[in-house]
Every structure is written in structure tokens, then in C-alpha cells.
């Protein structure tokens, strides 16, 4: 149902979330754990394309409105969300013909016990007859047979279209349910400069208070743009790297809702960032950082994520370390999927460089792009043989153009 919180008063909403979470109060007061906050489109774009946000989170309050994405979610989904108090009710209100064309991971707690332990979470994958469930219509039909499944902690992850279609704005093949993405709102040609920016599999996440994504790291070490349309999100983020592997071994898939468990709550004190995202906020973080995200507030939450790799060499390095030692092995992606994503990145880099070289549009994009692309490509090539092989000609082409431009500059001087 519609929230009764006064979202125009950010401090009162923050207090509500802090009290609701039951997390140690000091983690919210610790200045070192607070996110980096930006207040303009220009600053957010700077962070998006060039910033280093490892072990950090960048928040742009009311950024969705600033970038014109308030109506990006189809109206029928927004109406279903805001008229429902549980995920089960939300699913019931989506028209059957729409549910048939949607898919998503539906998670629920195995029992009604208050405590959340490793193994509490169950994904609805098969019917009671053992048949695989694909669409949200099939999963909703199965849920109706199980009224005993608790509504609390039920969560929809990665909701998208079941079949691909051509995006009306760009003609790209996509499965996203969102009409407008961050990718559509950046200045002309800027999206060509990003080494990787996915919306084919962009997912929307829906949940009620105290549900969400338990502790994990992403299967591919990219970054994420969070678009928080409804409700609040509470995120805890831990430092990237092998030093966090012992912590992940013990707490992977925990949601940190057992507020009477001192050992569990103490892990929040070791988090590097504790972040509250309110309705309308945009936020950026690296999926390579161990993170847990909970829906908060007094209504259902809806958030969408776009995955990307920006031009900062730190993130280029983290990306190529996917399925390597710094990446927590239990969360590794399939090798073939990683190879496909690297191919997409190589294609994107070619398009970006070709746009600058052949179409001579360098003057139309940010002056930092040319140098940043060079540094990013050098990082990728020095750390990954696939990039080094595929981008060898591209690097040579860039150096020739740079030498030619330098001669022209010297002649003018």
C-alpha cells in the first residue's frame, strides 16, 4: 500500500529506517561509513564515467527526477506495486497476460521462524511436480498452491521480459521492463564511451520491509547503477579482496536481520559503508564488493539496476579479475558467460574509439574521454590476454592518430 512516511523529510525517513533495521546505531553515525553524496547531474556523470567507487557508494538524492526517469517503470507495474502490501499481492495484481511475458527470481523464507540462518532462503524454481517454472505467471500459479509460504522476506529479483525485443529508443535487443534507462539520459555519444554498459538483462527488484538480497558478490565484477523508484533500501558494503573471503565463507547469503545475534550485528561494524537510499535516489557501487541490500520503510520497494564498467583503471582491473583469485570463488560466473561479456566490452571499446577517430566527434564529448579510454585500454590489455589480442590493432590505430594530432598541434604552434 501507499507509504505513510513523509518522504519530503529525508532525516525523518532515515530515522525510521535506522529504528526499523535494529542495526547498531553507531554504524549509522560513523562518518567513515557514510556514502559519497553528489548534488548535481554533472557531478554524478563524472563519478559514473570516471570515478573510483571501490569500497564506496555514490548517492545522488532525487537523481531519478533530475535525469527524467520518474515514469521509466511501466504504469501498470507502478500501480500494482503502490496498491499492494506484500509481494504475493503485487504478483496477484499484475494482469495474467503481463505475468506470462515476465520472468524473475522469486525468493521466500522456508518457514515462518523469525531467525534467518544460512539456508533459510529458498528460490521458487520448480512446481510440486518437479517441472521448471519460467514465467512469473507459472510461479504465481505455483505460489497459490502454497498459502503456508510466509509473505515476510518474499522478494522478486531480476524481473525482466521473458523474451527479447527491440528497445523503442535505440533498437537494441533487450529484455528490460524499464522504458528509459540511465543510458538514455546521458549527453549524446557518451554511452559509446563506456567499456561495458548492459541493459539487455537489466533487472528490477521488488520486496517488502526486511526482505532483500542477502550477502553476496556479483558473479561478474562490474559496477551497478541503482535506481530506487519506491520504498527505501538499506545497504551494507564490505571491502573488496581476499581479506573478506573468510567473512564471506561464514556469512554468505545472510540478510543481517537477526538483531539479537551480537556476533552477526558485529559484522556490520566491519562494513566499510552503510547506506540508506530513499525514493528517487540514484546510487553507484561496485558489485565486486561484498554487499547485502534490504528493502525498508512501510511499503513495497522497487529498484532497478544497470551494470557497467567505467573508464577508471581501478574498475578495469577489477573487471578483468572476474573468476580470478580476488573474486570470491563461490560467486564465480560461468566461464563462457564471462567470455561473452568480454567480447561485448571489446566491441564497445571499438565503437567508442571509432566514434572519436572516424566520425571526428571528440569535440562533442567530454574532453577527458580520449585519455581515459587510452588508460582503460592499456589496463585491460596488460592484465588480460584476450583484450591484448583483440585490441592490438585498436591500440596501434589510436597511437597513429595521436601522433598525427600531435604533429598538427606542433605545426599550429
mmCIF file of N, CA and C in Angstrom, residues 5 7 13-14 16-17 20 207-209 211 228-234 276-279 293-303:
data_model
loop_
_atom_site.group_PDB
_atom_site.id
_atom_site.type_symbol
_atom_site.label_atom_id
_atom_site.label_comp_id
_atom_site.label_asym_id
_atom_site.label_seq_id
_atom_site.Cartn_x
_atom_site.Cartn_y
_atom_site.Cartn_z
ATOM 1 N N UNK A 5 4.955 7.448 5.137
ATOM 2 C CA UNK A 5 6.127 8.230 5.507
ATOM 3 C C UNK A 5 6.160 9.538 4.721
ATOM 4 N N UNK A 7 8.206 11.505 2.724
ATOM 5 C CA UNK A 7 9.478 11.399 2.026
ATOM 6 C C UNK A 7 10.087 12.759 1.689
ATOM 7 N N UNK A 13 12.770 10.100 7.563
ATOM 8 C CA UNK A 13 12.744 8.791 6.905
ATOM 9 C C UNK A 13 13.982 7.988 7.310
ATOM 10 N N UNK A 14 15.108 8.646 7.352
ATOM 11 C CA UNK A 14 16.351 7.977 7.752
ATOM 12 C C UNK A 14 16.234 7.434 9.167
ATOM 13 N N UNK A 16 13.503 6.568 10.694
ATOM 14 C CA UNK A 16 12.574 5.431 10.650
ATOM 15 C C UNK A 16 13.313 4.164 10.226
ATOM 16 N N UNK A 17 14.131 4.272 9.183
ATOM 17 C CA UNK A 17 14.862 3.109 8.669
ATOM 18 C C UNK A 17 15.863 2.600 9.700
ATOM 19 N N UNK A 20 13.937 0.811 12.338
ATOM 20 C CA UNK A 20 13.348 -0.412 11.792
ATOM 21 C C UNK A 20 14.391 -1.507 11.628
ATOM 22 N N UNK A 207 10.418 -5.875 -3.210
ATOM 23 C CA UNK A 207 10.319 -6.556 -1.926
ATOM 24 C C UNK A 207 9.664 -5.701 -0.869
ATOM 25 N N UNK A 208 9.201 -6.352 0.198
ATOM 26 C CA UNK A 208 8.628 -5.655 1.336
ATOM 27 C C UNK A 208 9.681 -5.419 2.402
ATOM 28 N N UNK A 209 9.327 -4.696 3.466
ATOM 29 C CA UNK A 209 10.281 -4.384 4.534
ATOM 30 C C UNK A 209 10.976 -5.634 5.074
ATOM 31 N N UNK A 211 13.004 -7.597 3.562
ATOM 32 C CA UNK A 211 13.363 -8.605 2.560
ATOM 33 C C UNK A 211 14.506 -8.028 1.733
ATOM 34 N N UNK A 228 16.282 3.845 -7.429
ATOM 35 C CA UNK A 228 15.351 3.475 -6.367
ATOM 36 C C UNK A 228 14.043 4.246 -6.530
ATOM 37 N N UNK A 229 13.081 3.625 -7.221
ATOM 38 C CA UNK A 229 11.824 4.323 -7.512
ATOM 39 C C UNK A 229 10.891 4.391 -6.307
ATOM 40 N N UNK A 230 10.759 3.297 -5.573
ATOM 41 C CA UNK A 230 9.800 3.254 -4.463
ATOM 42 C C UNK A 230 10.422 2.599 -3.245
ATOM 43 N N UNK A 231 9.968 3.030 -2.060
ATOM 44 C CA UNK A 231 10.464 2.451 -0.823
ATOM 45 C C UNK A 231 11.902 2.863 -0.550
ATOM 46 N N UNK A 232 12.470 2.296 0.489
ATOM 47 C CA UNK A 232 13.860 2.593 0.867
ATOM 48 C C UNK A 232 14.705 1.330 0.746
ATOM 49 N N UNK A 233 15.990 1.533 0.544
ATOM 50 C CA UNK A 233 16.952 0.432 0.533
ATOM 51 C C UNK A 233 18.028 0.719 1.566
ATOM 52 N N UNK A 234 18.401 -0.317 2.309
ATOM 53 C CA UNK A 234 19.491 -0.238 3.274
ATOM 54 C C UNK A 234 20.587 -1.191 2.816
ATOM 55 N N UNK A 276 21.661 4.354 3.170
ATOM 56 C CA UNK A 276 20.210 4.366 3.046
ATOM 57 C C UNK A 276 19.850 5.106 1.763
ATOM 58 N N UNK A 277 19.209 4.413 0.843
ATOM 59 C CA UNK A 277 18.718 5.041 -0.392
ATOM 60 C C UNK A 277 17.222 5.276 -0.244
ATOM 61 N N UNK A 278 16.791 6.501 -0.506
ATOM 62 C CA UNK A 278 15.394 6.867 -0.355
ATOM 63 C C UNK A 278 14.714 6.932 -1.733
ATOM 64 N N UNK A 279 13.382 7.007 -1.778
ATOM 65 C CA UNK A 279 12.692 7.049 -3.067
ATOM 66 C C UNK A 279 13.199 8.188 -3.953
ATOM 67 N N UNK A 293 21.664 -6.082 0.718
ATOM 68 C CA UNK A 293 20.740 -4.970 0.492
ATOM 69 C C UNK A 293 19.346 -5.378 0.961
ATOM 70 N N UNK A 294 18.747 -4.543 1.834
ATOM 71 C CA UNK A 294 17.410 -4.825 2.347
ATOM 72 C C UNK A 294 16.430 -3.735 1.949
ATOM 73 N N UNK A 295 15.192 -4.140 1.677
ATOM 74 C CA UNK A 295 14.097 -3.190 1.482
ATOM 75 C C UNK A 295 13.641 -2.704 2.858
ATOM 76 N N UNK A 296 13.373 -1.410 2.952
ATOM 77 C CA UNK A 296 12.973 -0.830 4.230
ATOM 78 C C UNK A 296 11.810 0.132 4.016
ATOM 79 N N UNK A 297 11.266 0.639 5.119
ATOM 80 C CA UNK A 297 10.147 1.560 5.054
ATOM 81 C C UNK A 297 8.858 0.858 5.424
ATOM 82 N N UNK A 298 7.720 1.443 5.035
ATOM 83 C CA UNK A 298 6.426 0.857 5.389
ATOM 84 C C UNK A 298 5.622 0.456 4.154
ATOM 85 N N UNK A 299 6.315 0.276 3.032
ATOM 86 C CA UNK A 299 5.645 -0.105 1.787
ATOM 87 C C UNK A 299 6.595 -0.949 0.955
ATOM 88 N N UNK A 300 6.107 -1.462 -0.161
ATOM 89 C CA UNK A 300 6.970 -2.234 -1.048
ATOM 90 C C UNK A 300 8.019 -1.332 -1.692
ATOM 91 N N UNK A 301 9.147 -1.940 -1.972
ATOM 92 C CA UNK A 301 10.264 -1.231 -2.601
ATOM 93 C C UNK A 301 10.435 -1.737 -4.031
ATOM 94 N N UNK A 302 10.818 -0.817 -4.928
ATOM 95 C CA UNK A 302 11.131 -1.204 -6.308
ATOM 96 C C UNK A 302 12.401 -0.483 -6.744
ATOM 97 N N UNK A 303 13.387 -1.263 -7.173
ATOM 98 C CA UNK A 303 14.680 -0.722 -7.589
ATOM 99 C C UNK A 303 15.151 -1.435 -8.841
#
